[in-house]
Short mmCIF file of C-alpha atoms and ligand atoms in Angstrom, two decimals:
data_model
loop_
_atom_site.label_atom_id
_atom_site.label_comp_id
_atom_site.label_asym_id
_atom_site.label_seq_id
_atom_site.Cartn_x
_atom_site.Cartn_y
_atom_site.Cartn_z
CA MET A 1 -3.73 -51.08 -54.82
CA ILE A 2 -0.11 -50.61 -55.84
CA THR A 3 2.01 -47.47 -55.60
CA LEU A 4 5.61 -47.01 -56.62
CA GLU A 5 7.36 -43.81 -55.58
CA SER A 6 10.71 -42.87 -57.07
CA VAL A 7 11.64 -46.56 -57.22
CA LYS A 8 15.20 -47.37 -58.36
CA LYS A 9 17.07 -50.59 -58.78
CA VAL A 10 20.80 -50.49 -59.43
CA PHE A 11 22.67 -53.73 -60.09
CA ARG A 12 26.39 -53.65 -59.39
CA THR A 13 28.26 -55.87 -61.80
CA LYS A 14 31.96 -56.34 -62.56
CA ASP A 15 31.49 -54.00 -65.53
CA GLY A 16 29.93 -51.27 -63.43
CA GLU A 17 26.45 -50.21 -62.38
CA VAL A 18 23.22 -50.98 -64.30
CA ASN A 19 20.22 -48.72 -63.64
CA ALA A 20 17.69 -51.48 -64.30
CA VAL A 21 14.78 -49.42 -62.95
CA ASP A 22 15.30 -45.69 -62.85
CA THR A 23 13.08 -43.45 -60.72
CA VAL A 24 9.69 -45.00 -61.51
CA ASP A 25 6.39 -43.65 -60.21
CA LEU A 26 3.28 -45.79 -60.82
CA HIS A 27 -0.19 -46.25 -59.43
CA VAL A 28 -2.22 -49.34 -60.14
CA GLN A 29 -5.86 -49.15 -59.14
CA GLN A 30 -7.79 -51.93 -57.48
CA GLY A 31 -9.49 -54.22 -59.97
CA GLU A 32 -7.68 -53.04 -63.07
CA ILE A 33 -5.48 -54.90 -65.54
CA PHE A 34 -2.32 -52.88 -65.83
CA GLY A 35 0.23 -53.67 -68.52
CA ILE A 36 3.92 -52.73 -68.67
CA ILE A 37 5.47 -53.01 -72.10
CA GLY A 38 9.03 -52.57 -73.24
CA TYR A 39 11.75 -54.23 -75.28
CA SER A 40 14.15 -56.72 -73.76
CA GLY A 41 16.37 -55.06 -71.15
CA ALA A 42 13.95 -52.21 -70.48
CA GLY A 43 13.65 -53.17 -66.82
CA LYS A 44 10.16 -54.82 -66.83
CA SER A 45 11.18 -58.03 -64.98
CA THR A 46 13.12 -56.14 -62.36
CA LEU A 47 10.12 -53.87 -61.84
CA ILE A 48 7.51 -56.58 -61.52
CA ARG A 49 9.81 -58.59 -59.23
CA MET A 50 10.00 -55.58 -56.87
CA LEU A 51 6.17 -55.75 -56.48
CA ASN A 52 6.54 -58.89 -54.36
CA MET A 53 10.06 -58.26 -53.09
CA LEU A 54 11.69 -60.98 -55.15
CA GLU A 55 13.94 -58.02 -55.80
CA ARG A 56 14.50 -55.20 -53.27
CA PRO A 57 14.59 -51.61 -54.50
CA THR A 58 17.85 -49.77 -54.13
CA SER A 59 15.72 -46.71 -53.15
CA GLY A 60 12.16 -45.53 -53.26
CA ASN A 61 8.98 -47.04 -51.89
CA VAL A 62 6.67 -49.87 -53.03
CA THR A 63 3.24 -50.02 -51.36
CA VAL A 64 0.87 -52.88 -52.05
CA ALA A 65 -2.66 -52.97 -50.50
CA GLY A 66 -1.68 -50.23 -48.10
CA LYS A 67 1.50 -51.94 -46.86
CA SER A 68 4.99 -50.60 -47.53
CA LEU A 69 6.90 -53.68 -48.58
CA SER A 70 10.34 -52.32 -47.69
CA HIS A 71 9.52 -52.28 -43.99
CA LEU A 72 8.09 -55.74 -43.53
CA SER A 73 9.65 -58.39 -41.31
CA ALA A 74 10.44 -61.80 -42.87
CA GLY A 75 7.17 -63.21 -41.44
CA GLU A 76 5.08 -60.29 -42.65
CA LEU A 77 6.71 -60.57 -46.08
CA ARG A 78 5.74 -64.21 -46.31
CA LYS A 79 2.17 -63.25 -45.53
CA ALA A 80 2.24 -60.37 -48.01
CA ARG A 81 3.46 -62.73 -50.74
CA GLN A 82 0.23 -64.77 -50.32
CA GLU A 83 -1.65 -61.65 -51.33
CA ILE A 84 0.62 -60.87 -54.26
CA SER A 85 1.12 -63.96 -56.34
CA MET A 86 2.82 -64.48 -59.65
CA ILE A 87 2.71 -66.55 -62.83
CA PHE A 88 5.69 -67.04 -65.09
CA GLN A 89 6.63 -67.44 -68.76
CA HIS A 90 7.90 -70.97 -68.17
CA PHE A 91 5.21 -71.86 -65.64
CA ASN A 92 7.60 -72.82 -62.79
CA LEU A 93 5.58 -75.94 -61.90
CA LEU A 94 6.82 -78.75 -59.72
CA TRP A 95 7.44 -81.51 -62.28
CA SER A 96 7.30 -84.45 -59.87
CA ARG A 97 3.85 -83.42 -58.64
CA THR A 98 0.46 -83.81 -60.24
CA VAL A 99 -1.79 -80.92 -61.26
CA LYS A 100 -3.73 -81.27 -57.99
CA GLU A 101 -0.58 -81.41 -55.92
CA ASN A 102 0.88 -78.33 -57.65
CA ILE A 103 -2.22 -76.35 -56.93
CA ALA A 104 -2.36 -77.66 -53.34
CA PHE A 105 1.24 -76.63 -52.63
CA PRO A 106 0.66 -73.01 -51.54
CA LEU A 107 -2.34 -74.15 -49.47
CA GLU A 108 -0.15 -76.69 -47.64
CA ILE A 109 2.39 -73.99 -46.96
CA ALA A 110 -0.39 -71.75 -45.61
CA GLY A 111 -1.26 -74.58 -43.18
CA LYS A 112 -4.77 -75.39 -44.50
CA SER A 113 -6.47 -78.60 -43.48
CA LYS A 114 -6.73 -81.56 -45.89
CA ALA A 115 -10.48 -81.04 -46.34
CA GLU A 116 -10.05 -77.33 -47.05
CA ILE A 117 -7.28 -78.09 -49.52
CA ASP A 118 -9.33 -80.70 -51.41
CA SER A 119 -12.34 -78.48 -51.79
CA ARG A 120 -10.29 -75.43 -52.81
CA VAL A 121 -8.24 -77.38 -55.33
CA ASN A 122 -11.41 -78.75 -56.97
CA GLU A 123 -12.88 -75.28 -57.16
CA LEU A 124 -9.72 -73.92 -58.78
CA ILE A 125 -9.49 -76.75 -61.27
CA LYS A 126 -13.01 -75.88 -62.41
CA LEU A 127 -12.24 -72.16 -62.54
CA VAL A 128 -9.28 -72.62 -64.88
CA GLY A 129 -10.95 -75.29 -67.00
CA LEU A 130 -8.79 -78.30 -66.09
CA GLU A 131 -11.53 -80.73 -65.11
CA GLY A 132 -10.37 -84.33 -65.50
CA ARG A 133 -6.65 -83.37 -65.52
CA GLY A 134 -6.07 -83.25 -61.75
CA GLY A 135 -4.07 -86.51 -61.78
CA SER A 136 -1.83 -85.53 -64.73
CA TYR A 137 1.81 -84.58 -64.40
CA PRO A 138 2.97 -81.30 -65.96
CA SER A 139 4.92 -83.23 -68.64
CA GLN A 140 1.59 -84.69 -69.87
CA LEU A 141 0.04 -81.25 -70.40
CA SER A 142 0.12 -78.72 -73.25
CA GLY A 143 1.70 -75.28 -72.69
CA GLY A 144 -1.71 -73.70 -72.26
CA GLN A 145 -2.76 -76.35 -69.68
CA LYS A 146 0.51 -75.83 -67.81
CA GLN A 147 -0.18 -72.11 -67.56
CA ARG A 148 -3.70 -72.90 -66.32
CA VAL A 149 -2.11 -74.88 -63.50
CA GLY A 150 0.20 -71.90 -62.82
CA ILE A 151 -2.85 -69.59 -62.64
CA ALA A 152 -4.80 -71.95 -60.39
CA ARG A 153 -1.78 -72.27 -58.04
CA ALA A 154 -1.36 -68.50 -57.99
CA LEU A 155 -5.00 -68.00 -57.04
CA ALA A 156 -5.03 -70.70 -54.35
CA ASN A 157 -4.71 -68.34 -51.36
CA ASN A 158 -7.11 -65.69 -52.74
CA PRO A 159 -4.50 -63.06 -53.58
CA LYS A 160 -5.35 -59.40 -54.04
CA VAL A 161 -2.87 -59.00 -56.87
CA LEU A 162 -1.76 -61.32 -59.65
CA LEU A 163 1.57 -60.54 -61.31
CA CYS A 164 2.12 -61.97 -64.77
CA ASP A 165 5.73 -62.20 -65.99
CA GLU A 166 5.51 -62.67 -69.79
CA ALA A 167 2.82 -65.23 -69.03
CA THR A 168 1.92 -65.98 -72.68
CA SER A 169 5.32 -65.51 -74.37
CA ALA A 170 5.99 -69.22 -74.55
CA LEU A 171 2.54 -70.01 -76.03
CA ASP A 172 1.25 -70.13 -79.63
CA PRO A 173 -1.19 -67.38 -80.70
CA LYS A 174 -4.37 -69.39 -80.21
CA THR A 175 -3.38 -70.59 -76.75
CA THR A 176 -2.29 -67.06 -75.88
CA GLU A 177 -5.78 -65.83 -76.73
CA SER A 178 -7.39 -68.43 -74.42
CA ILE A 179 -5.07 -67.68 -71.53
CA LEU A 180 -5.71 -63.94 -71.93
CA ASP A 181 -9.48 -64.66 -71.96
CA LEU A 182 -9.03 -66.60 -68.74
CA LEU A 183 -7.17 -63.67 -67.13
CA VAL A 184 -10.00 -61.31 -68.10
CA GLU A 185 -12.56 -63.75 -66.67
CA ILE A 186 -10.67 -63.94 -63.39
CA ASN A 187 -10.29 -60.19 -63.25
CA GLN A 188 -14.02 -59.76 -63.74
CA LYS A 189 -15.24 -62.65 -61.57
CA LEU A 190 -12.90 -62.15 -58.64
CA GLY A 191 -12.20 -58.39 -59.00
CA LEU A 192 -8.48 -59.32 -58.87
CA THR A 193 -5.95 -56.64 -59.76
CA ILE A 194 -3.62 -57.88 -62.47
CA VAL A 195 -0.21 -56.43 -63.41
CA LEU A 196 1.49 -57.94 -66.44
CA ILE A 197 4.70 -57.37 -68.31
CA THR A 198 5.08 -58.11 -71.98
CA HIS A 199 6.97 -57.09 -75.12
CA GLU A 200 3.85 -57.72 -77.25
CA MET A 201 1.43 -54.89 -77.85
CA HIS A 202 -1.43 -57.22 -78.80
CA VAL A 203 -1.45 -58.53 -75.25
CA ILE A 204 -1.83 -54.97 -73.93
CA ARG A 205 -4.45 -54.16 -76.53
CA LYS A 206 -6.48 -57.24 -75.80
CA ILE A 207 -6.83 -57.13 -72.06
CA CYS A 208 -5.29 -54.11 -70.34
CA HIS A 209 -7.12 -51.08 -69.08
CA ARG A 210 -3.99 -48.98 -68.66
CA VAL A 211 -0.40 -49.29 -69.90
CA ALA A 212 3.04 -48.00 -68.98
CA VAL A 213 5.76 -48.02 -71.61
CA MET A 214 9.31 -48.65 -70.36
CA GLU A 215 12.60 -47.75 -71.99
CA ASN A 216 16.06 -47.83 -70.35
CA GLY A 217 14.59 -48.34 -66.88
CA LYS A 218 12.23 -45.44 -67.10
CA VAL A 219 8.45 -45.24 -67.65
CA VAL A 220 8.35 -42.95 -70.66
CA GLU A 221 4.60 -42.92 -71.21
CA GLN A 222 1.53 -44.19 -69.41
CA GLY A 223 -2.21 -43.89 -69.60
CA GLU A 224 -5.47 -45.56 -70.66
CA VAL A 225 -4.76 -48.09 -73.37
CA LEU A 226 -7.19 -46.42 -75.79
CA SER A 227 -5.71 -42.96 -75.47
CA VAL A 228 -2.11 -44.23 -75.69
CA PHE A 229 -3.04 -46.09 -78.86
CA ARG A 230 -4.73 -43.05 -80.39
CA ASN A 231 -2.13 -40.51 -79.37
CA PRO A 232 1.26 -42.15 -78.68
CA SER A 233 3.66 -39.38 -77.70
CA GLN A 234 6.92 -41.36 -77.76
CA ASN A 235 8.58 -42.97 -80.76
CA ILE A 236 8.93 -46.26 -78.91
CA THR A 237 5.16 -46.28 -78.24
CA LYS A 238 4.46 -45.48 -81.91
CA ASP A 239 6.58 -48.58 -82.79
CA PHE A 240 4.60 -50.75 -80.40
CA VAL A 241 1.28 -49.43 -81.75
CA LYS A 242 2.46 -50.30 -85.28
CA GLN A 243 2.96 -53.92 -84.13
CA VAL A 244 -0.80 -54.29 -84.00
CA THR A 245 -2.24 -51.77 -86.44
CA GLU A 246 0.01 -52.23 -89.49
CA PRO A 247 -1.49 -54.73 -91.82
CA GLU A 248 0.74 -57.40 -93.27
CA GLU A 249 -0.04 -55.94 -96.70
CA THR A 250 1.85 -52.70 -97.24
CA VAL A 251 0.95 -49.85 -99.50
CA ASP A 252 3.39 -51.27 -102.01
CA THR A 253 1.74 -54.66 -102.24
CA ILE A 254 -1.63 -53.00 -102.74
CA LYS A 255 -0.46 -50.63 -105.52
CA HIS A 256 -1.36 -53.06 -108.30
CA LEU A 257 -4.97 -52.89 -107.10
CA VAL A 258 -4.93 -49.13 -107.47
CA GLU A 259 -3.92 -49.66 -111.11
CA GLU A 260 -6.49 -52.40 -111.56
CA PHE A 261 -9.35 -50.18 -110.45
CA PRO A 262 -8.40 -46.73 -111.78
CA GLU A 263 -11.99 -45.37 -111.27
CA SER A 264 -12.12 -46.44 -107.62
CA LYS A 265 -10.73 -44.93 -104.46
CA ILE A 266 -8.54 -47.35 -102.56
CA ILE A 267 -8.24 -46.42 -98.90
CA ARG A 268 -6.73 -47.89 -95.80
CA LEU A 269 -8.86 -47.86 -92.66
CA THR A 270 -7.01 -48.27 -89.39
CA PHE A 271 -9.13 -49.16 -86.41
CA VAL A 272 -7.68 -48.16 -83.05
CA GLY A 273 -10.43 -49.09 -80.64
CA GLY A 274 -13.21 -46.73 -81.80
CA SER A 275 -16.33 -47.89 -83.58
CA ALA A 276 -16.69 -51.48 -84.61
CA GLU A 277 -15.73 -52.33 -88.17
CA GLN A 278 -18.99 -53.94 -89.33
CA PRO A 279 -21.37 -51.06 -88.48
CA VAL A 280 -18.94 -48.53 -89.89
CA ILE A 281 -18.77 -50.28 -93.21
CA THR A 282 -22.54 -50.83 -93.35
CA GLN A 283 -22.97 -47.08 -92.80
CA LEU A 284 -20.65 -46.30 -95.68
CA ILE A 285 -22.94 -48.29 -97.97
CA ARG A 286 -26.26 -47.10 -96.59
CA LYS A 287 -25.60 -43.52 -95.63
CA PHE A 288 -23.33 -42.41 -98.42
CA ASP A 289 -24.54 -44.61 -101.22
CA LEU A 290 -21.08 -46.05 -101.89
CA SER A 291 -20.14 -49.44 -103.14
CA VAL A 292 -17.60 -50.93 -100.74
CA ASN A 293 -15.34 -53.86 -101.42
CA ILE A 294 -12.97 -55.13 -98.73
CA LEU A 295 -9.64 -56.02 -100.41
CA GLN A 296 -7.20 -57.08 -97.75
CA GLY A 297 -6.36 -56.73 -94.11
CA LYS A 298 -7.54 -57.90 -90.74
CA VAL A 299 -9.29 -56.32 -87.78
CA SER A 300 -9.57 -58.17 -84.49
CA GLN A 301 -12.09 -57.58 -81.72
CA THR A 302 -10.66 -56.91 -78.30
CA GLN A 303 -11.71 -55.69 -74.81
CA ASN A 304 -10.67 -52.24 -76.00
CA GLY A 305 -12.56 -52.31 -79.28
CA PRO A 306 -11.48 -53.24 -82.83
CA TYR A 307 -7.81 -53.07 -83.81
CA GLY A 308 -6.20 -53.56 -87.19
CA SER A 309 -6.23 -52.29 -90.78
CA LEU A 310 -8.28 -52.91 -93.84
CA PHE A 311 -7.75 -51.84 -97.42
CA ILE A 312 -11.07 -51.13 -99.06
CA GLN A 313 -12.21 -50.11 -102.48
CA LEU A 314 -14.86 -47.37 -102.66
CA ASP A 315 -16.93 -46.46 -105.71
CA GLY A 316 -19.29 -43.52 -105.85
CA GLU A 317 -19.53 -39.77 -106.20
CA GLN A 318 -16.47 -37.80 -104.99
CA GLU A 319 -18.72 -35.83 -102.68
CA SER A 320 -20.02 -39.03 -101.05
CA VAL A 321 -16.45 -40.27 -100.65
CA ASP A 322 -15.46 -37.01 -98.91
CA GLN A 323 -18.42 -37.26 -96.57
CA ALA A 324 -17.62 -40.88 -95.85
CA VAL A 325 -14.03 -39.97 -94.93
CA ALA A 326 -15.32 -37.27 -92.56
CA PHE A 327 -17.72 -39.80 -91.07
CA LEU A 328 -14.89 -42.31 -90.54
CA HIS A 329 -12.77 -39.68 -88.78
CA GLU A 330 -15.67 -38.95 -86.41
CA HIS A 331 -15.77 -42.63 -85.53
CA GLN A 332 -12.08 -42.85 -84.67
CA VAL A 333 -11.09 -44.71 -87.80
CA GLU A 334 -7.89 -43.47 -89.42
CA VAL A 335 -8.12 -43.08 -93.15
CA GLU A 336 -5.35 -43.07 -95.67
CA VAL A 337 -6.08 -42.68 -99.38
CA ILE A 338 -3.78 -44.75 -101.52
CA ASP A 339 -3.17 -43.00 -104.79
CA ASN A 340 -1.40 -43.82 -107.98
CA ALA A 341 1.57 -41.55 -107.38
P1 ADP B 1 13.36 -56.75 -69.19
O1 ADP B 1 12.55 -57.60 -68.27
O2 ADP B 1 12.66 -55.57 -69.69
O3 ADP B 1 13.98 -57.52 -70.32
P2 ADP B 1 15.28 -56.68 -67.01
O4 ADP B 1 14.59 -56.13 -65.83
O5 ADP B 1 15.45 -58.18 -67.03
O6 ADP B 1 14.62 -56.15 -68.36
O7 ADP B 1 16.72 -56.06 -67.12
C1 ADP B 1 16.98 -54.65 -67.06
C2 ADP B 1 18.46 -54.43 -67.03
O8 ADP B 1 19.00 -54.89 -65.80
C3 ADP B 1 19.23 -55.15 -68.14
O9 ADP B 1 20.29 -54.34 -68.56
C4 ADP B 1 19.73 -56.40 -67.42
O10 ADP B 1 20.91 -56.88 -68.01
C5 ADP B 1 20.02 -55.87 -66.02
N1 ADP B 1 19.84 -56.88 -64.97
C6 ADP B 1 18.73 -57.55 -64.67
N2 ADP B 1 18.94 -58.41 -63.64
C7 ADP B 1 20.24 -58.27 -63.29
C8 ADP B 1 21.06 -58.88 -62.29
N3 ADP B 1 20.58 -59.78 -61.42
N4 ADP B 1 22.35 -58.47 -62.22
C9 ADP B 1 22.87 -57.56 -63.07
N5 ADP B 1 22.13 -56.93 -64.06
C10 ADP B 1 20.84 -57.30 -64.13
#
């Protein structure tokens, strides 16, 4: 659906040249949710803006849905932009227009009839869960509702690709979850290809199929989300993975429990998208005749499986504990034994 070949973007400033995007090659397949992660200044915004020519590459080629964007006339580019729409961190709504009028805007520009516009707007309002809010102004909506308007407006002309520029960064965690759920629903229902940029690994973990990691304008690592999480090759990727797998409790804060239960084994289980937490723990009890007590930690369920860490207390024969540890490894759960030392 999207191909980038040796794409570069150089900004010339009074202080010299900035290689914002430096020789990037990427392929995004039709129907996938592709995430690009990096810290601030990595080049993510510049990259995503080149996917609909809000920014022109200095060199290299961007192809979307079989069309090379660099060679389009102004008219063709306008048309192409209907197929590649975008949502933004700060929503970019028209504040003097109602929800319905915001969603209708791209349909008016595309020259649709009033009847077509009305019926499409109602359909979109239902799709994004804004029934009853069509007459509200953006200032009367919550952040999550504003982003729902942004999504409805972006979908109005049936695009092939939806670009999401830090679409949940201005939202609280609970609203973020609901917007990400909506993006998954749209991806599945409409088969829409989604490309998102973010600095938050939990967003990637929750909804993306594949991920590219950017640093200093370059893509330093890319692949299936699950395999990148299990085997990050770059230090920056390891840092991002830690964002979502490190529990808030550290080994230090758990040490007192090790002293409290000197006969028990205290271990940390880190789930990186393999087997689900509940069946694994049930197996430890049933199969290996161990007593298991969950002490602290949190695992969350995502599209890509369970992610997070738990500290657990195990009591039983040493042989059973060893077998249990081997069993956990087989089920892609990382195990760290916390000892007294
Ligand atoms: P990110 O989205 O990952 O934070 P950006 O793509 O915004 O990164 O920026 C990448 C680099 O390009 C940064 O060093 C930034 O300062 C620079 N940059 C971005 N836009 C411009 C611009 N219009 N003019 C000059 N430099 C820019």
